[in-house]
Amino acid sequence: MNQPPGSPSSGNVDSQLDDLISRIHALSGDKGRSASEAAPQRPAPTSAGPGQNAPANPVRTEATRPGTAPTTAATSRPNTPPTGSLPPGSPRPGQPATPSPSKQSPPNRNPPPQAARPKAAPTGYQPNRDEAWRPAEPESMQASKINETLVESIIFRYILNAGEVEGRKIADQVQLPFRMIEPILERLKMDQSVAYKSATATNDYVYILTESGRAIARNHLTDSTYHGSCPVRLTEYVESIRLQSIEGQYPKRKDLERAFSDLLINPKMLRRLGPAVASGRGMFLFGFPGNGKTSIAERVTGAFGKYIWIPRAVDIDGEVLRVFDPMNHEAAMPEHSGGLLDSGSFDKRWVRIKRPTIIAGGELTMDMLEVLNNPTSNISEAPLQMKSNCGTLVIDDFGRQKMSIDQLLNRWIIPLEKRYDFLNMASGKKIQVPFDQLVIFSTNLEPKDLVDDAFLRRIPYKIEVENPPEADFRKLFEIMCRITKIPYDADAVDYLIKTHYLPVDRPFRNCQPRDLLLQVRNYCLYNDLEVELKNEYFDFACDNYFSVM
């Protein structure tokens, strides 16, 4: 019997029923059917055949297992293979997928590049032995953790002191980029604390204080009169000392020879001095006066890198502690282009200086080793040991200071061993700062006669600066004749040694060639004689020089 046109054939109906049953069992997750009971898998029709109507809605089937969420066939993945061809281990539709370790994204063991990338070094700078670190220019107040309240107080004091000042000059005064200062000035303008007096040709303004601004500035003056560079945080200063420490540089023989190139030093002395300098720890230099202990101590720093960076001032919870001291520090700023558009390649709150060598002699007092606070300005000054960090601190003529030896030893016995010091601020706050310098005690006395064993243990190197041998003594005359511009005469020097030294068993001293030649030179100039070496000139000089020696 012929079927009417357009009606589905019985074969097609059976195929569709089989396919529907297979899909129902697949969606319900029925695994109890045997292979013989399972309907043969046929690909689902993708389009309606002639005379067939595509279903208006997708087939929705609920899982028969309790707790199984209903599944919509239309929500299945577009390229999902038929149920019978699922790869091993693949989740069946309608079942919660179990994540496969092989298909999971591997854990990101490395941080993203932005987080792992270190802070960019200043433009045009590469770390080297002479300059191990350079502070990068701050990007913003928040990123650099700058105390904005402290900056505002400095700005108020500066405008009050100057009367009227341009915005860029304010930025130069606090040593911060203008882009960071301009929003503060705009906010103060909105608060009616400052006002515009006039505009400038550089898209800037001249600022003055309003009446309310003057009252605020006077209140800030009661706290402190400081209106200089914005201080850096104490933690930043401590980290900078760690990065520039003399410990770990380990200068070699060539570094010491370069440092003492202008000084005649015995090779034996250099061999003893080298390890002491390389250690970066303390040392005693002792011996007879005039043998160059101070000259040696002054040149030790030259064996290390040339420059370090120190802050102009440090912020101690609102208190200002000045570190840069033009009397003890020699500024050596890097060159830059300058000009209006120059943003610099370093943080201008810091100063690059030559690695410091600070000498304290008989004038040393206990006050110089503590924070000095000016009660009028309420500005504190860093002590000598803090100013000498990353350099050399020479205690010259040790034992002859105004303060007693016991006071000095008790003050430094712990810092010398622990490499850090505690300082008391004017507010009563105690802070910990690095004690990172090569401390040299220079004395004419025997160390064991000055200090006890406990202190000697903390000074690992005790080096005696001995009298020079005769060969070195003669060599010193040659060197000093070139410096004093006196023609060298070996016969006259030979006469001096055989007449005034050997017969009386007089010891040689490194300072004597210079001192005797200066006496000969002054004698000749006074008597209008040609400046030269003669026996009678040496006789006159020795009569004066050794009259009470």
PDB file of C-alpha atoms in Angstrom, residues 266-403:
ATOM      1  CA  ASN A 266     106.253  50.009  53.262  1.00  0.00           C
ATOM      2  CA  PRO A 267     105.107  46.755  51.541  1.00  0.00           C
ATOM      3  CA  LYS A 268     105.099  45.020  54.924  1.00  0.00           C
ATOM      4  CA  MET A 269     102.728  47.642  56.256  1.00  0.00           C
ATOM      5  CA  LEU A 270     100.488  47.268  53.222  1.00  0.00           C
ATOM      6  CA  ARG A 271     100.276  43.490  53.708  1.00  0.00           C
ATOM      7  CA  ARG A 272      99.075  43.967  57.275  1.00  0.00           C
ATOM      8  CA  LEU A 273      96.751  46.815  56.448  1.00  0.00           C
ATOM      9  CA  GLY A 274      95.027  45.149  53.463  1.00  0.00           C
ATOM     10  CA  PRO A 275      93.024  42.428  55.274  1.00  0.00           C
ATOM     11  CA  ALA A 276      91.985  44.901  57.979  1.00  0.00           C
ATOM     12  CA  VAL A 277      90.573  47.312  55.399  1.00  0.00           C
ATOM     13  CA  ALA A 278      88.885  44.513  53.427  1.00  0.00           C
ATOM     14  CA  SER A 279      87.094  43.284  56.538  1.00  0.00           C
ATOM     15  CA  GLY A 280      85.182  46.550  56.906  1.00  0.00           C
ATOM     16  CA  ARG A 281      85.491  46.248  60.692  1.00  0.00           C
ATOM     17  CA  GLY A 282      87.313  48.360  63.256  1.00  0.00           C
ATOM     18  CA  MET A 283      91.061  48.648  63.700  1.00  0.00           C
ATOM     19  CA  PHE A 284      93.683  50.237  65.931  1.00  0.00           C
ATOM     20  CA  LEU A 285      96.545  52.172  64.353  1.00  0.00           C
ATOM     21  CA  PHE A 286      99.177  52.806  66.980  1.00  0.00           C
ATOM     22  CA  GLY A 287     102.805  53.820  67.008  1.00  0.00           C
ATOM     23  CA  PHE A 288     105.133  56.757  67.525  1.00  0.00           C
ATOM     24  CA  PRO A 289     103.883  60.188  66.479  1.00  0.00           C
ATOM     25  CA  GLY A 290     104.868  61.444  63.042  1.00  0.00           C
ATOM     26  CA  ASN A 291     104.802  58.102  61.229  1.00  0.00           C
ATOM     27  CA  GLY A 292     101.643  58.805  59.243  1.00  0.00           C
ATOM     28  CA  LYS A 293      98.824  57.145  61.170  1.00  0.00           C
ATOM     29  CA  THR A 294      96.400  59.933  60.321  1.00  0.00           C
ATOM     30  CA  SER A 295      97.554  60.021  56.700  1.00  0.00           C
ATOM     31  CA  ILE A 296      96.933  56.295  56.406  1.00  0.00           C
ATOM     32  CA  ALA A 297      93.498  56.555  58.006  1.00  0.00           C
ATOM     33  CA  GLU A 298      92.489  59.395  55.680  1.00  0.00           C
ATOM     34  CA  ARG A 299      93.272  57.313  52.584  1.00  0.00           C
ATOM     35  CA  VAL A 300      91.642  54.039  53.607  1.00  0.00           C
ATOM     36  CA  THR A 301      88.261  55.068  52.209  1.00  0.00           C
ATOM     37  CA  GLY A 302      89.781  55.367  48.744  1.00  0.00           C
ATOM     38  CA  ALA A 303      90.035  51.567  48.570  1.00  0.00           C
ATOM     39  CA  PHE A 304      86.223  51.320  48.396  1.00  0.00           C
ATOM     40  CA  GLY A 305      83.760  52.613  45.815  1.00  0.00           C
ATOM     41  CA  LYS A 306      83.822  56.341  45.135  1.00  0.00           C
ATOM     42  CA  TYR A 307      80.243  57.450  45.767  1.00  0.00           C
ATOM     43  CA  ILE A 308      77.253  56.805  47.988  1.00  0.00           C
ATOM     44  CA  TRP A 309      73.786  58.365  48.174  1.00  0.00           C
ATOM     45  CA  ILE A 310      72.490  59.793  51.440  1.00  0.00           C
ATOM     46  CA  PRO A 311      69.205  61.594  52.142  1.00  0.00           C
ATOM     47  CA  ARG A 312      69.180  65.264  52.890  1.00  0.00           C
ATOM     48  CA  ALA A 313      66.867  64.522  55.812  1.00  0.00           C
ATOM     49  CA  VAL A 314      64.997  61.581  57.336  1.00  0.00           C
ATOM     50  CA  ASP A 315      61.391  61.585  58.552  1.00  0.00           C
ATOM     51  CA  ILE A 316      61.044  60.047  62.029  1.00  0.00           C
ATOM     52  CA  ASP A 317      57.258  60.006  62.555  1.00  0.00           C
ATOM     53  CA  GLY A 318      57.018  63.701  61.733  1.00  0.00           C
ATOM     54  CA  GLU A 319      60.352  64.705  63.261  1.00  0.00           C
ATOM     55  CA  VAL A 320      63.072  65.818  60.848  1.00  0.00           C
ATOM     56  CA  LEU A 321      66.586  64.396  61.236  1.00  0.00           C
ATOM     57  CA  ARG A 322      69.156  66.032  58.958  1.00  0.00           C
ATOM     58  CA  VAL A 323      71.829  63.685  57.590  1.00  0.00           C
ATOM     59  CA  PHE A 324      73.592  65.603  54.799  1.00  0.00           C
ATOM     60  CA  ASP A 325      76.258  67.874  56.283  1.00  0.00           C
ATOM     61  CA  PRO A 326      78.279  70.105  53.909  1.00  0.00           C
ATOM     62  CA  MET A 327      80.995  70.350  56.570  1.00  0.00           C
ATOM     63  CA  ASN A 328      81.629  66.599  56.536  1.00  0.00           C
ATOM     64  CA  HIS A 329      80.221  65.506  53.160  1.00  0.00           C
ATOM     65  CA  GLU A 330      81.496  66.457  49.710  1.00  0.00           C
ATOM     66  CA  ALA A 331      78.656  66.509  47.196  1.00  0.00           C
ATOM     67  CA  ALA A 332      79.360  64.939  43.801  1.00  0.00           C
ATOM     68  CA  MET A 333      76.025  65.000  41.981  1.00  0.00           C
ATOM     69  CA  PRO A 334      75.724  63.239  38.604  1.00  0.00           C
ATOM     70  CA  GLU A 335      75.482  65.427  35.559  1.00  0.00           C
ATOM     71  CA  HIS A 336      72.097  65.990  33.958  1.00  0.00           C
ATOM     72  CA  SER A 337      70.745  68.198  31.232  1.00  0.00           C
ATOM     73  CA  GLY A 338      68.996  70.669  33.512  1.00  0.00           C
ATOM     74  CA  GLY A 339      66.429  73.150  32.295  1.00  0.00           C
ATOM     75  CA  LEU A 340      62.693  73.530  32.730  1.00  0.00           C
ATOM     76  CA  LEU A 341      61.711  70.173  31.245  1.00  0.00           C
ATOM     77  CA  ASP A 342      64.414  68.164  32.986  1.00  0.00           C
ATOM     78  CA  SER A 343      62.709  65.601  35.212  1.00  0.00           C
ATOM     79  CA  GLY A 344      65.986  64.075  36.329  1.00  0.00           C
ATOM     80  CA  SER A 345      66.826  60.429  36.572  1.00  0.00           C
ATOM     81  CA  PHE A 346      67.109  60.159  40.356  1.00  0.00           C
ATOM     82  CA  ASP A 347      65.293  61.140  43.508  1.00  0.00           C
ATOM     83  CA  LYS A 348      66.457  64.672  44.274  1.00  0.00           C
ATOM     84  CA  ARG A 349      65.739  64.257  47.967  1.00  0.00           C
ATOM     85  CA  TRP A 350      69.032  62.334  48.025  1.00  0.00           C
ATOM     86  CA  VAL A 351      72.572  63.640  47.541  1.00  0.00           C
ATOM     87  CA  ARG A 352      75.408  61.728  45.934  1.00  0.00           C
ATOM     88  CA  ILE A 353      78.586  62.314  47.938  1.00  0.00           C
ATOM     89  CA  LYS A 354      82.106  61.023  47.913  1.00  0.00           C
ATOM     90  CA  ARG A 355      82.344  58.102  50.298  1.00  0.00           C
ATOM     91  CA  PRO A 356      82.852  59.945  53.593  1.00  0.00           C
ATOM     92  CA  THR A 357      85.904  60.084  55.811  1.00  0.00           C
ATOM     93  CA  ILE A 358      85.090  61.842  59.067  1.00  0.00           C
ATOM     94  CA  ILE A 359      87.871  62.618  61.560  1.00  0.00           C
ATOM     95  CA  ALA A 360      87.211  63.470  65.183  1.00  0.00           C
ATOM     96  CA  GLY A 361      90.177  64.350  67.369  1.00  0.00           C
ATOM     97  CA  GLY A 362      90.570  65.785  70.819  1.00  0.00           C
ATOM     98  CA  GLU A 363      87.401  67.860  70.368  1.00  0.00           C
ATOM     99  CA  LEU A 364      85.175  64.752  70.474  1.00  0.00           C
ATOM    100  CA  THR A 365      82.466  64.889  73.137  1.00  0.00           C
ATOM    101  CA  MET A 366      79.582  62.605  74.052  1.00  0.00           C
ATOM    102  CA  ASP A 367      77.066  65.071  72.589  1.00  0.00           C
ATOM    103  CA  MET A 368      78.592  64.577  69.129  1.00  0.00           C
ATOM    104  CA  LEU A 369      77.631  60.882  69.298  1.00  0.00           C
ATOM    105  CA  GLU A 370      73.953  61.571  70.021  1.00  0.00           C
ATOM    106  CA  VAL A 371      71.130  63.254  68.121  1.00  0.00           C
ATOM    107  CA  LEU A 372      71.481  67.014  68.521  1.00  0.00           C
ATOM    108  CA  ASN A 373      68.174  68.875  68.641  1.00  0.00           C
ATOM    109  CA  ASN A 374      67.863  72.626  68.257  1.00  0.00           C
ATOM    110  CA  PRO A 375      65.063  73.598  70.637  1.00  0.00           C
ATOM    111  CA  THR A 376      64.378  76.810  68.725  1.00  0.00           C
ATOM    112  CA  SER A 377      63.960  75.279  65.263  1.00  0.00           C
ATOM    113  CA  ASN A 378      63.072  71.770  66.502  1.00  0.00           C
ATOM    114  CA  ILE A 379      65.338  70.318  63.798  1.00  0.00           C
ATOM    115  CA  SER A 380      67.577  67.402  64.763  1.00  0.00           C
ATOM    116  CA  GLU A 381      71.100  66.709  63.514  1.00  0.00           C
ATOM    117  CA  ALA A 382      72.437  63.192  62.950  1.00  0.00           C
ATOM    118  CA  PRO A 383      75.470  62.152  65.060  1.00  0.00           C
ATOM    119  CA  LEU A 384      78.943  61.568  63.608  1.00  0.00           C
ATOM    120  CA  GLN A 385      78.628  57.810  63.391  1.00  0.00           C
ATOM    121  CA  MET A 386      75.433  58.118  61.339  1.00  0.00           C
ATOM    122  CA  LYS A 387      77.013  60.680  59.007  1.00  0.00           C
ATOM    123  CA  SER A 388      79.976  58.359  58.445  1.00  0.00           C
ATOM    124  CA  ASN A 389      77.875  55.321  57.463  1.00  0.00           C
ATOM    125  CA  CYS A 390      79.297  53.495  54.419  1.00  0.00           C
ATOM    126  CA  GLY A 391      82.602  55.307  54.960  1.00  0.00           C
ATOM    127  CA  THR A 392      85.360  55.708  57.544  1.00  0.00           C
ATOM    128  CA  LEU A 393      85.226  57.264  61.003  1.00  0.00           C
ATOM    129  CA  VAL A 394      88.648  58.117  62.426  1.00  0.00           C
ATOM    130  CA  ILE A 395      89.047  58.759  66.141  1.00  0.00           C
ATOM    131  CA  ASP A 396      92.360  60.596  66.044  1.00  0.00           C
ATOM    132  CA  ASP A 397      94.624  60.928  69.088  1.00  0.00           C
ATOM    133  CA  PHE A 398      92.493  58.345  70.866  1.00  0.00           C
ATOM    134  CA  GLY A 399      92.843  58.769  74.594  1.00  0.00           C
ATOM    135  CA  ARG A 400      93.097  62.545  74.481  1.00  0.00           C
ATOM    136  CA  GLN A 401      89.408  63.407  73.969  1.00  0.00           C
ATOM    137  CA  LYS A 402      87.431  65.639  76.286  1.00  0.00           C
ATOM    138  CA  MET A 403      85.229  62.664  77.099  1.00  0.00           C
TER     139      MET A 403
END
